[in-house]
Short mmCIF file of C-alpha atoms in Angstrom, two decimals:
data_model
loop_
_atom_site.label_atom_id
_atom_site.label_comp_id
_atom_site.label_asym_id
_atom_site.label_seq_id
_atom_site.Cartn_x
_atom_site.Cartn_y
_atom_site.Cartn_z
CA UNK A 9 0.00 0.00 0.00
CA UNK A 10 1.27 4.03 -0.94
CA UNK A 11 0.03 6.61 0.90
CA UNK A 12 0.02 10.13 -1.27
CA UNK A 13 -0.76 13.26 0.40
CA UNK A 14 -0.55 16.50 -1.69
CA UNK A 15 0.00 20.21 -0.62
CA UNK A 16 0.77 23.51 -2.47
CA UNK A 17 -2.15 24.14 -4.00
CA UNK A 18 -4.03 27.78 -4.09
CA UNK A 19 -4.91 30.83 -6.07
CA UNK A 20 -3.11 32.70 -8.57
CA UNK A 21 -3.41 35.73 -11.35
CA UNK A 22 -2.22 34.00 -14.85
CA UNK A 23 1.26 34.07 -15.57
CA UNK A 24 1.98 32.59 -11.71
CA UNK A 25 3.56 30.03 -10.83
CA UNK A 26 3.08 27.50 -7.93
CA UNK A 27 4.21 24.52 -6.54
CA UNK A 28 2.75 20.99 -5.66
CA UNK A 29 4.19 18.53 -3.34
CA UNK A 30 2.99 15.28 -2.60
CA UNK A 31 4.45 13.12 -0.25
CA UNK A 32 4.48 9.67 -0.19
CA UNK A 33 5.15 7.16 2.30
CA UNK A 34 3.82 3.22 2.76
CA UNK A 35 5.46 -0.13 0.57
CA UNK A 36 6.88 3.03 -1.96
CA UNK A 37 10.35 0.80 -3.00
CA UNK A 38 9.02 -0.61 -5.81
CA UNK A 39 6.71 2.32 -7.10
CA UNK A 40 8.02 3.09 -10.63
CA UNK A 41 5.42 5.73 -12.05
CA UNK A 42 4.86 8.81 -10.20
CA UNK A 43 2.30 11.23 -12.04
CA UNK A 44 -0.08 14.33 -11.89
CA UNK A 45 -3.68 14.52 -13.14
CA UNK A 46 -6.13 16.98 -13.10
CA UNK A 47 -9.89 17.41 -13.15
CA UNK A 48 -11.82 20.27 -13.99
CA UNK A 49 -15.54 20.85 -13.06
CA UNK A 50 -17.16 18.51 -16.16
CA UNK A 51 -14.38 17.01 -17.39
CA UNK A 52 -12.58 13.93 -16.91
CA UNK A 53 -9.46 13.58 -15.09
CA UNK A 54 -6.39 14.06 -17.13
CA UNK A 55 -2.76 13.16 -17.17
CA UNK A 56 -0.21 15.81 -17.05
CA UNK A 57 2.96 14.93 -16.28
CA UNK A 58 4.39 11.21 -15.13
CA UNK A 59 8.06 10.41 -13.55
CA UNK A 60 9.76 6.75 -14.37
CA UNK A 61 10.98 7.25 -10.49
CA UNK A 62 14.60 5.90 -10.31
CA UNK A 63 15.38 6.53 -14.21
CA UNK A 64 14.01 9.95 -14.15
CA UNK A 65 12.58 10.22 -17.54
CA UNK A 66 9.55 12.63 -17.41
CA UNK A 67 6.42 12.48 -19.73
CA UNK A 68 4.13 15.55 -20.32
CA UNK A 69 1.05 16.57 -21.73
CA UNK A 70 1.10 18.80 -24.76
CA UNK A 71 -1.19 21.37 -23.00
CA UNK A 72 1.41 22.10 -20.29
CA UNK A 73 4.73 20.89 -21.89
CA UNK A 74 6.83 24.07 -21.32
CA UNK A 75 5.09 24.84 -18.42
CA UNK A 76 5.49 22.38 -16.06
CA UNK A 77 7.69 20.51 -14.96
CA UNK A 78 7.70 17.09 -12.47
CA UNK A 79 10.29 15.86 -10.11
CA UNK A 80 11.08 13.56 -7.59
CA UNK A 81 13.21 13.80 -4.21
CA UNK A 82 13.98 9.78 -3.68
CA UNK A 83 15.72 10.61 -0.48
CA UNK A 84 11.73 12.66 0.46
CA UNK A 85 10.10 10.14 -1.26
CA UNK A 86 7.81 13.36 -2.72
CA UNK A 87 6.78 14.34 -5.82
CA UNK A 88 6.65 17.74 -6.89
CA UNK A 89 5.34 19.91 -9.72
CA UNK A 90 6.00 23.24 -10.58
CA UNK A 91 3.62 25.26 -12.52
CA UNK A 92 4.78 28.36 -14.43
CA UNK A 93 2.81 30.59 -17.02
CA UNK A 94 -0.07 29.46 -15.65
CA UNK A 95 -3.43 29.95 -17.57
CA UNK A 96 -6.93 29.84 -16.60
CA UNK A 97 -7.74 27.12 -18.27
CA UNK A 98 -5.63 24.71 -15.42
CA UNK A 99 -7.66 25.67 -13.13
CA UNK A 100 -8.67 22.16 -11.73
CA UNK A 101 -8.13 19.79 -8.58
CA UNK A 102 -4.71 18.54 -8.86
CA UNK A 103 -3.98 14.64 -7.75
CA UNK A 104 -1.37 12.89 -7.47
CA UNK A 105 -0.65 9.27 -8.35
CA UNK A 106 1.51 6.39 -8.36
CA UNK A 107 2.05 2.60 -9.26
CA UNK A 108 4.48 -0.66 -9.11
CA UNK A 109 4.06 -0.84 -13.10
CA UNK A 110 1.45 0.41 -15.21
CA UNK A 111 -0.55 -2.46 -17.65
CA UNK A 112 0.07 -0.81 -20.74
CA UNK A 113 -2.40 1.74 -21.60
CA UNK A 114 -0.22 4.66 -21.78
CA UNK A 115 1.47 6.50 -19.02
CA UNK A 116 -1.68 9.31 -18.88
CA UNK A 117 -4.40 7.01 -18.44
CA UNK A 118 -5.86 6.83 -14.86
CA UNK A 119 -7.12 3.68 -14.81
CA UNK A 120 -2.72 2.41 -14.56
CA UNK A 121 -3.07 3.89 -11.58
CA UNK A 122 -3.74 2.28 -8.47
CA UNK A 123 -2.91 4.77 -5.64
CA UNK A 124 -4.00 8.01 -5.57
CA UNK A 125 -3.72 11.58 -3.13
CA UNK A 126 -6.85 13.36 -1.98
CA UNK A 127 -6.21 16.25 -4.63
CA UNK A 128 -5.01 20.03 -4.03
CA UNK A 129 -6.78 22.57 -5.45
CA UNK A 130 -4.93 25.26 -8.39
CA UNK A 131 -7.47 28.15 -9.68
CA UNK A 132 -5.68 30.72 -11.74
CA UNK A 133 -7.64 34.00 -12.42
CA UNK A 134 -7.32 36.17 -15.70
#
């Protein structure tokens, strides 16, 4: 089991920045994907930006690629993201999320993963 608790979120003008933290703890040895997703009011929850945890090699979304960028303090065991530019339209509750290994059905699909924060919320205003 992988407990995932995220912080950081908040309120910003566009153009901010912020950063999310989400710390794990539990069996997390063996977790090798690390990833934010977001949800908007309406909309299904998307990927944004996965970690191979241990490799390093990062995976984004075309809608924040740029942007964002993940990362991952092994010796914290927490995953952060930090936002820059940011835009109205990622306004949304942020999650985090991890597995052991994913099944297959790309790094951005939720369903791979089986652990999962409670979400931190990011509004950006115009």
């Amino acid at each position: 089991q992988v407990q995932l608790v995220e912080s950081g979120g908040g309120s910003v003008q566009a153009g901010g920045s912020l950063r999310l933290s989400c710390a794990a703890s539990g069996y997390t040895y063996s977790v090798e994907h690390m990833g934010w997703f977001r949800q908007a009011p309406g909309k299904e929850r998307e990927g944004v930006a996965v970690i191979r945890t241990g490799l390093g090699w990062t995976y984004y979304s075309a809608s924040v690629k740029g942007r964002f960028t993940i990362s991952h303090d092994n010796a914290k065991d927490t995953l952060y993201l930090q936002m820059s530019s940011l835009k109205p339209e990622d306004t949304a509750m942020y999650y985090c999320a991890a597995n052991y290994k994913l099944g297959g059905s790309g790094y951005f699909e939720p369903a791979e993963y089986n652990y999962w924060g409670q979400g931190t919320q990011v509004t950006v205003s115009s």
